Short mmCIF file of C-alpha atoms in Angstrom, two decimals:
data_model
loop_
_atom_site.label_atom_id
_atom_site.label_comp_id
_atom_site.label_asym_id
_atom_site.label_seq_id
_atom_site.Cartn_x
_atom_site.Cartn_y
_atom_site.Cartn_z
CA MET A 18 22.03 -15.00 -39.01
CA LEU A 19 21.19 -12.53 -41.73
CA PRO A 20 22.47 -13.00 -45.27
CA LYS A 21 25.72 -11.09 -45.75
CA GLU A 22 24.28 -8.79 -48.42
CA VAL A 23 21.48 -7.65 -46.12
CA GLY A 24 23.94 -6.65 -43.41
CA GLU A 25 26.17 -4.89 -45.92
CA SER A 26 23.25 -3.07 -47.53
CA LEU A 27 22.00 -1.84 -44.18
CA SER A 28 25.50 -0.79 -43.15
CA TYR A 29 25.10 2.31 -45.33
CA ILE A 30 22.42 3.69 -43.04
CA THR A 31 23.77 6.76 -41.25
CA TYR A 32 23.70 6.64 -37.45
CA GLY A 33 24.53 8.91 -34.56
CA LEU A 34 25.16 7.95 -30.95
CA TYR A 35 22.91 9.07 -28.13
CA ILE A 36 22.53 8.52 -24.42
CA VAL A 37 18.92 7.69 -23.53
CA THR A 38 17.89 7.90 -19.87
CA SER A 39 14.76 7.19 -17.90
CA VAL A 40 13.55 6.77 -14.33
CA ASP A 41 11.56 4.44 -12.13
CA GLY A 42 10.64 6.50 -9.08
CA GLU A 43 13.95 7.49 -7.49
CA LYS A 44 15.94 5.05 -9.61
CA LYS A 45 17.56 6.23 -12.82
CA ASN A 46 19.35 4.50 -15.65
CA GLY A 47 20.58 5.13 -19.17
CA LEU A 48 21.96 3.39 -22.23
CA ILE A 49 23.37 4.15 -25.67
CA VAL A 50 21.30 3.98 -28.85
CA ASN A 51 22.40 4.68 -32.42
CA THR A 52 19.19 6.28 -33.66
CA VAL A 53 16.92 9.03 -32.51
CA PHE A 54 14.42 9.43 -35.30
CA GLN A 55 12.51 12.68 -35.74
CA VAL A 56 9.21 11.47 -37.21
CA THR A 57 7.47 14.84 -37.51
CA ALA A 58 8.70 18.42 -37.19
CA GLU A 59 5.55 20.11 -35.86
CA PRO A 60 4.85 18.95 -33.28
CA ALA A 61 8.38 17.70 -32.63
CA ARG A 62 7.97 13.94 -32.34
CA VAL A 63 10.73 11.39 -32.07
CA ALA A 64 11.07 7.62 -31.91
CA ILE A 65 13.74 5.33 -30.46
CA SER A 66 14.16 1.56 -30.53
CA VAL A 67 15.24 -0.06 -27.25
CA ASN A 68 16.21 -3.67 -26.56
CA LYS A 69 13.64 -5.35 -24.34
CA ASN A 70 16.35 -6.92 -22.15
CA SER A 71 17.66 -3.55 -21.00
CA LEU A 72 16.86 -1.95 -17.65
CA THR A 73 16.19 1.36 -19.40
CA HIS A 74 13.47 -0.40 -21.42
CA GLU A 75 11.81 -1.35 -18.14
CA TYR A 76 12.05 2.23 -16.83
CA ILE A 77 10.66 3.85 -20.02
CA SER A 78 7.81 1.33 -20.09
CA LYS A 79 6.91 2.19 -16.49
CA SER A 80 7.42 5.97 -16.50
CA GLY A 81 6.33 6.70 -20.08
CA LYS A 82 9.17 9.14 -20.59
CA PHE A 83 12.79 9.36 -21.61
CA ALA A 84 15.51 11.87 -22.34
CA ALA A 85 17.81 11.62 -25.37
CA MET A 86 21.16 13.37 -25.68
CA PRO A 87 23.32 13.44 -28.83
CA LEU A 88 26.96 12.73 -27.89
CA ALA A 89 29.79 15.04 -28.98
CA GLN A 90 32.41 13.83 -31.44
CA ASN A 91 35.15 14.11 -28.79
CA THR A 92 33.40 11.71 -26.40
CA THR A 93 35.88 9.15 -25.06
CA LEU A 94 35.52 5.41 -25.30
CA PRO A 95 35.57 4.84 -21.48
CA PHE A 96 32.68 7.29 -21.09
CA ILE A 97 30.67 5.51 -23.78
CA GLY A 98 31.48 2.29 -21.94
CA ILE A 99 29.70 3.48 -18.78
CA PHE A 100 26.38 3.75 -20.59
CA GLY A 101 26.89 1.35 -23.46
CA PHE A 102 28.64 -1.72 -22.17
CA ARG A 103 27.35 -2.29 -18.65
CA THR A 104 23.96 -3.04 -17.22
CA GLY A 105 22.47 -0.71 -14.63
CA ARG A 106 21.03 -3.68 -12.74
CA ASN A 107 24.14 -3.98 -10.55
CA PHE A 108 25.96 -0.70 -11.23
CA ASP A 109 25.04 2.97 -10.71
CA LYS A 110 25.86 4.53 -14.10
CA PHE A 111 25.43 8.02 -12.64
CA ALA A 112 27.81 7.56 -9.68
CA ASN A 113 30.67 9.48 -11.32
CA VAL A 114 28.85 11.29 -14.12
CA PRO A 115 27.74 14.96 -13.90
CA TYR A 116 24.01 15.30 -14.53
CA LYS A 117 20.94 17.31 -13.60
CA MET A 118 17.29 16.32 -13.49
CA GLY A 119 15.38 17.71 -16.48
CA PRO A 120 12.06 19.59 -16.28
CA SER A 121 10.17 16.38 -17.12
CA GLY A 122 12.07 14.36 -14.53
CA CYS A 123 14.65 12.42 -16.55
CA PRO A 124 18.39 12.66 -15.88
CA ILE A 125 20.25 14.95 -18.28
CA VAL A 126 23.90 13.92 -18.65
CA LEU A 127 26.12 17.03 -18.67
CA LYS A 128 29.39 15.52 -19.94
CA ASP A 129 30.10 15.05 -23.66
CA THR A 130 26.48 15.80 -24.64
CA LEU A 131 25.44 18.52 -27.11
CA SER A 132 21.77 18.90 -26.25
CA TYR A 133 18.89 17.08 -24.67
CA MET A 134 15.29 16.41 -25.52
CA GLU A 135 12.83 15.05 -22.98
CA VAL A 136 10.10 12.97 -24.52
CA LYS A 137 6.66 11.87 -23.33
CA VAL A 138 5.80 8.51 -24.89
CA PHE A 139 2.37 8.33 -26.52
CA ASN A 140 2.74 5.14 -28.51
CA THR A 141 4.78 1.95 -28.33
CA VAL A 142 5.18 -0.65 -31.05
CA ASP A 143 6.32 -4.19 -30.28
CA MET A 144 9.11 -5.01 -32.71
CA GLY A 145 10.15 -8.44 -31.45
CA THR A 146 13.55 -8.04 -29.74
CA HIS A 147 12.98 -4.30 -29.35
CA THR A 148 10.20 -1.85 -28.54
CA LEU A 149 9.72 1.31 -30.56
CA PHE A 150 8.90 4.20 -28.22
CA ILE A 151 7.29 7.16 -29.97
CA GLY A 152 6.70 10.45 -28.19
CA ASP A 153 6.36 14.21 -28.11
CA VAL A 154 9.31 16.40 -27.19
CA THR A 155 8.27 18.14 -23.96
CA ASP A 156 11.53 19.98 -23.24
CA ALA A 157 14.75 20.51 -25.13
CA ASP A 158 17.83 22.66 -24.86
CA ILE A 159 21.41 23.02 -25.97
CA LEU A 160 23.98 21.79 -23.42
CA CYS A 161 27.19 22.60 -25.15
CA CYS A 162 29.01 25.17 -27.13
CA GLU A 163 27.69 26.60 -30.37
CA HIS A 164 28.21 24.50 -33.48
CA GLY A 165 29.09 21.34 -31.58
CA VAL A 166 29.94 18.37 -33.76
CA PRO A 167 27.82 15.28 -33.10
CA LEU A 168 29.42 11.86 -32.84
CA THR A 169 28.35 9.63 -35.71
CA TYR A 170 28.46 5.85 -35.50
CA GLU A 171 30.88 5.94 -38.46
CA TYR A 172 33.33 8.13 -36.51
CA TYR A 173 32.94 5.99 -33.39
CA HIS A 174 33.65 2.84 -35.36
CA THR A 175 36.51 4.06 -37.59
CA VAL A 176 38.27 6.73 -35.48
CA ILE A 177 37.51 5.89 -31.85
CA LYS A 178 37.64 2.17 -32.78
CA GLY A 179 34.58 1.45 -30.73
CA LYS A 180 32.74 -1.82 -30.86
CA THR A 181 29.02 -2.58 -30.93
CA PRO A 182 27.57 -4.66 -28.10
CA LYS A 183 25.31 -7.65 -28.69
CA GLY A 184 21.68 -6.66 -28.78
CA ALA A 185 22.28 -3.41 -30.65
CA THR A 186 20.17 -2.85 -33.74
CA HIS A 187 23.22 -2.02 -35.82
CA ARG A 188 25.84 -4.76 -35.89
CA MET B 202 6.49 27.39 -34.90
CA LEU B 203 8.69 25.46 -32.52
CA PRO B 204 10.71 27.24 -29.86
CA LYS B 205 14.22 27.97 -31.13
CA GLU B 206 15.92 25.80 -28.51
CA VAL B 207 13.89 22.76 -29.56
CA GLY B 208 14.94 23.14 -33.19
CA GLU B 209 18.57 23.66 -32.19
CA SER B 210 18.56 20.70 -29.82
CA LEU B 211 17.10 18.42 -32.46
CA SER B 212 19.58 19.70 -35.06
CA TYR B 213 22.25 17.49 -33.46
CA ILE B 214 20.44 14.36 -34.57
CA THR B 215 22.50 12.63 -37.26
CA TYR B 216 20.76 12.03 -40.59
CA GLY B 217 21.53 10.38 -43.89
CA LEU B 218 19.78 10.90 -47.21
CA TYR B 219 17.86 8.15 -48.94
CA ILE B 220 15.68 7.70 -51.99
CA VAL B 221 12.48 5.85 -51.11
CA THR B 222 10.39 4.42 -53.96
CA SER B 223 7.09 2.62 -54.26
CA VAL B 224 4.53 1.57 -56.84
CA ASP B 225 0.82 1.67 -57.56
CA GLY B 226 0.25 -0.97 -60.23
CA GLU B 227 2.34 0.15 -63.22
CA LYS B 228 2.95 3.60 -61.77
CA LYS B 229 6.10 4.29 -59.80
CA ASN B 230 7.33 7.20 -57.77
CA GLY B 231 10.01 8.11 -55.25
CA LEU B 232 11.09 10.81 -52.84
CA ILE B 233 13.95 11.72 -50.51
CA VAL B 234 13.87 11.05 -46.77
CA ASN B 235 16.53 11.82 -44.18
CA THR B 236 16.05 8.78 -41.98
CA VAL B 237 15.87 5.07 -42.49
CA PHE B 238 15.71 3.64 -39.00
CA GLN B 239 16.78 0.04 -38.34
CA VAL B 240 14.52 -0.94 -35.43
CA THR B 241 15.70 -4.52 -34.99
CA ALA B 242 18.65 -6.47 -36.38
CA GLU B 243 17.16 -9.97 -36.51
CA PRO B 244 14.88 -9.98 -38.31
CA ALA B 245 16.04 -6.89 -40.18
CA ARG B 246 13.25 -4.38 -39.66
CA VAL B 247 13.26 -0.75 -40.64
CA ALA B 248 10.99 2.26 -40.31
CA ILE B 249 10.60 5.44 -42.35
CA SER B 250 8.48 8.55 -41.84
CA VAL B 251 6.73 9.90 -44.94
CA ASN B 252 4.74 13.12 -45.35
CA LYS B 253 1.07 12.36 -45.96
CA ASN B 254 0.87 14.91 -48.80
CA SER B 255 3.37 13.04 -50.95
CA LEU B 256 2.45 10.76 -53.84
CA THR B 257 4.89 8.15 -52.56
CA HIS B 258 2.91 8.05 -49.30
CA GLU B 259 -0.17 7.15 -51.36
CA TYR B 260 1.72 4.41 -53.22
CA ILE B 261 3.25 2.85 -50.07
CA SER B 262 -0.17 2.90 -48.36
CA LYS B 263 -1.73 1.08 -51.32
CA SER B 264 1.03 -1.41 -52.17
CA GLY B 265 2.33 -2.06 -48.64
CA LYS B 266 5.92 -1.98 -49.81
CA PHE B 267 8.80 0.35 -50.49
CA ALA B 268 12.47 0.34 -51.42
CA ALA B 269 15.05 2.51 -49.66
CA MET B 270 18.45 3.40 -51.11
CA PRO B 271 21.21 5.26 -49.24
CA LEU B 272 22.69 7.97 -51.51
CA ALA B 273 26.42 8.22 -52.13
CA GLN B 274 28.37 11.23 -50.86
CA ASN B 275 29.17 12.34 -54.43
CA THR B 276 25.49 12.61 -55.41
CA THR B 277 24.88 15.89 -57.23
CA LEU B 278 22.34 18.51 -56.23
CA PRO B 279 20.38 18.33 -59.55
CA PHE B 280 19.94 14.58 -59.07
CA ILE B 281 18.67 15.06 -55.52
CA GLY B 282 16.34 17.70 -56.98
CA ILE B 283 14.61 15.15 -59.22
CA PHE B 284 13.44 13.11 -56.24
CA GLY B 285 13.47 15.70 -53.49
CA PHE B 286 12.04 18.91 -54.87
CA ARG B 287 9.36 17.93 -57.36
CA THR B 288 6.10 16.07 -57.07
CA GLY B 289 5.54 12.94 -59.12
CA ARG B 290 1.92 13.92 -59.71
CA ASN B 291 2.78 15.78 -62.91
CA PHE B 292 6.33 14.59 -63.63
CA ASP B 293 7.87 11.18 -64.31
CA LYS B 294 10.83 11.11 -61.93
CA PHE B 295 12.18 7.97 -63.61
CA ALA B 296 12.15 9.34 -67.19
CA ASN B 297 15.90 10.01 -67.27
CA VAL B 298 17.08 7.96 -64.31
CA PRO B 299 18.64 4.47 -64.64
CA TYR B 300 16.75 1.92 -62.57
CA LYS B 301 15.69 -1.71 -62.40
CA MET B 302 12.68 -3.31 -60.78
CA GLY B 303 13.63 -5.08 -57.54
CA PRO B 304 12.64 -8.66 -56.61
CA SER B 305 9.72 -7.34 -54.53
CA GLY B 306 8.55 -5.03 -57.31
CA CYS B 307 9.80 -1.59 -56.28
CA PRO B 308 12.05 0.52 -58.52
CA ILE B 309 15.73 0.41 -57.56
CA VAL B 310 17.55 3.57 -58.62
CA LEU B 311 20.97 2.67 -60.07
CA LYS B 312 22.63 6.11 -60.07
CA ASP B 313 24.37 7.54 -56.98
CA THR B 314 22.94 4.82 -54.70
CA LEU B 315 25.09 2.53 -52.52
CA SER B 316 22.64 -0.25 -51.78
CA TYR B 317 18.96 -1.00 -51.64
CA MET B 318 16.59 -2.67 -49.25
CA GLU B 319 13.08 -3.65 -50.24
CA VAL B 320 10.66 -3.60 -47.35
CA LYS B 321 7.25 -5.18 -46.77
CA VAL B 322 5.21 -2.96 -44.44
CA PHE B 323 3.60 -4.76 -41.50
CA ASN B 324 2.64 -1.80 -39.35
CA THR B 325 1.82 1.87 -39.84
CA VAL B 326 1.57 4.52 -37.16
CA ASP B 327 -0.30 7.78 -37.75
CA MET B 328 2.00 10.59 -36.63
CA GLY B 329 -0.08 13.61 -37.63
CA THR B 330 1.60 15.22 -40.66
CA HIS B 331 3.47 11.98 -41.40
CA THR B 332 2.92 8.23 -41.34
CA LEU B 333 5.49 5.90 -39.87
CA PHE B 334 5.84 2.82 -42.09
CA ILE B 335 7.46 -0.15 -40.33
CA GLY B 336 8.42 -3.27 -42.21
CA ASP B 337 10.58 -6.32 -42.77
CA VAL B 338 13.49 -6.22 -45.21
CA THR B 339 12.57 -8.73 -47.93
CA ASP B 340 15.52 -8.14 -50.26
CA ALA B 341 18.71 -6.14 -50.05
CA ASP B 342 21.94 -5.83 -51.96
CA ILE B 343 24.94 -3.61 -52.56
CA LEU B 344 24.69 -1.48 -55.72
CA CYS B 345 27.99 0.28 -55.68
CA CYS B 346 31.63 -0.15 -55.11
CA GLU B 347 33.10 -1.54 -51.92
CA HIS B 348 33.40 0.88 -49.01
CA GLY B 349 31.14 3.49 -50.56
CA VAL B 350 30.70 6.63 -48.49
CA PRO B 351 27.08 7.47 -47.67
CA LEU B 352 25.80 11.01 -48.00
CA THR B 353 24.91 12.48 -44.62
CA TYR B 354 22.48 15.35 -44.21
CA GLU B 355 25.33 17.33 -42.63
CA TYR B 356 27.47 16.94 -45.77
CA TYR B 357 24.51 17.78 -48.01
CA HIS B 358 23.80 20.91 -46.04
CA THR B 359 27.34 22.20 -45.49
CA VAL B 360 29.29 20.99 -48.56
CA ILE B 361 26.71 20.53 -51.33
CA LYS B 362 24.81 23.55 -49.94
CA GLY B 363 21.52 21.77 -50.33
CA LYS B 364 18.30 23.06 -48.87
CA THR B 365 15.47 21.25 -47.09
CA PRO B 366 12.01 21.40 -48.63
CA LYS B 367 8.90 22.29 -46.64
CA GLY B 368 7.26 19.22 -45.18
CA ALA B 369 10.53 17.48 -44.32
CA THR B 370 10.86 16.21 -40.77
CA HIS B 371 14.24 17.88 -40.34
CA ARG B 372 14.24 21.63 -40.89
#
C-alpha cells in the first residue's frame, strides 16, 4: 500500500481514457487505458502501459502492434464496461460493437471513439506489474465529428461516476 | 511534417501541464512538459519525455533524478513563460520564484503547483529527439489546498490562450 500522500500527489496527473486493441492471428481483444503518451512529435511516437495479466498484453507482445482510440466525452458507462471491466478470455468484446480492421490489422472501434492511431511497437520496457510498449504511429485518422470532446478520467470519475478496476495504474 | 490526419488524431490525447526540475550540483533548472505518465501504481513509477536540446535534459541525465509538479488551473501565462519559453542556459528561472529543495534534492516550485513527486530514474529510452526517463517516486506530497484543480493542456490552449513552443511533443 502506498503512503496516502503519494497517492494524493499523483492524483493530480491528468488522464484521458482510451480503448487499446490488438490481435493474435484471427483473435482480437481490447481494453481501457488511462494514458496514451506521445513521446516525440516527429516521428509520431507513443507509449502505453499495459497490465501483464491482461489478454491484450499477450496479443500486443505477440503481434508487436496495437491501436489506440481516445473515447468521446459522451461515452456511456456500459460501453466502457465492455472493454474495461471484463476479460476477453471468456467473452468476445467485439460481438456487439461496431468496428473495422485498420490498415495495420488492428480492430478500430467505431462507437464513441474520436480518432485512432495504429502503432508498431519497437521497444518494450518491463515495469514490474506492467509493460511499457513504445512504438511508431503507422496509421491514424479522425473517426468522429470535428472538434470532438475527449473523455478525461476526471470527467469519467466525477460526472459519469465510473470506477477504476484493480490493476489499473491510476487508482 | 506529419500528415494532417495524424496530427489531428493525436490531438485528442489528453494532456496536463507540469513543471519538471532537476539539478547539476548547485545548479538547478526546470521546464514544462505536457505529460507525466504513471506506468505502474505499486510501486509508484512514472515516465516523462524530455527534449534532448534542453538544459533540464542535461541535468536529469547527470543527476539521475527529477521532480514533477502538476500546475494549478489558475496558473498565469507569464509564470508558465518563465519555465516554458526560456532556456536556463542564460537565465536563472528560480530568481523570482518561491521554491524549496525537496528531500531527494530537486527544487520544488511553491507557486501555482498542486503537488510534487520526486523521482529516481532507473531506466532511460532514447526516442530520437527526446529521451524517455522512467523512475520510481521517492517522495511526494500535496503543496496546495484540498481538491485543487489541475491545469490541462486543453484549458491552457483554449482559455489561457497559451501557445506551444517548438520542440514540444504535442503541437
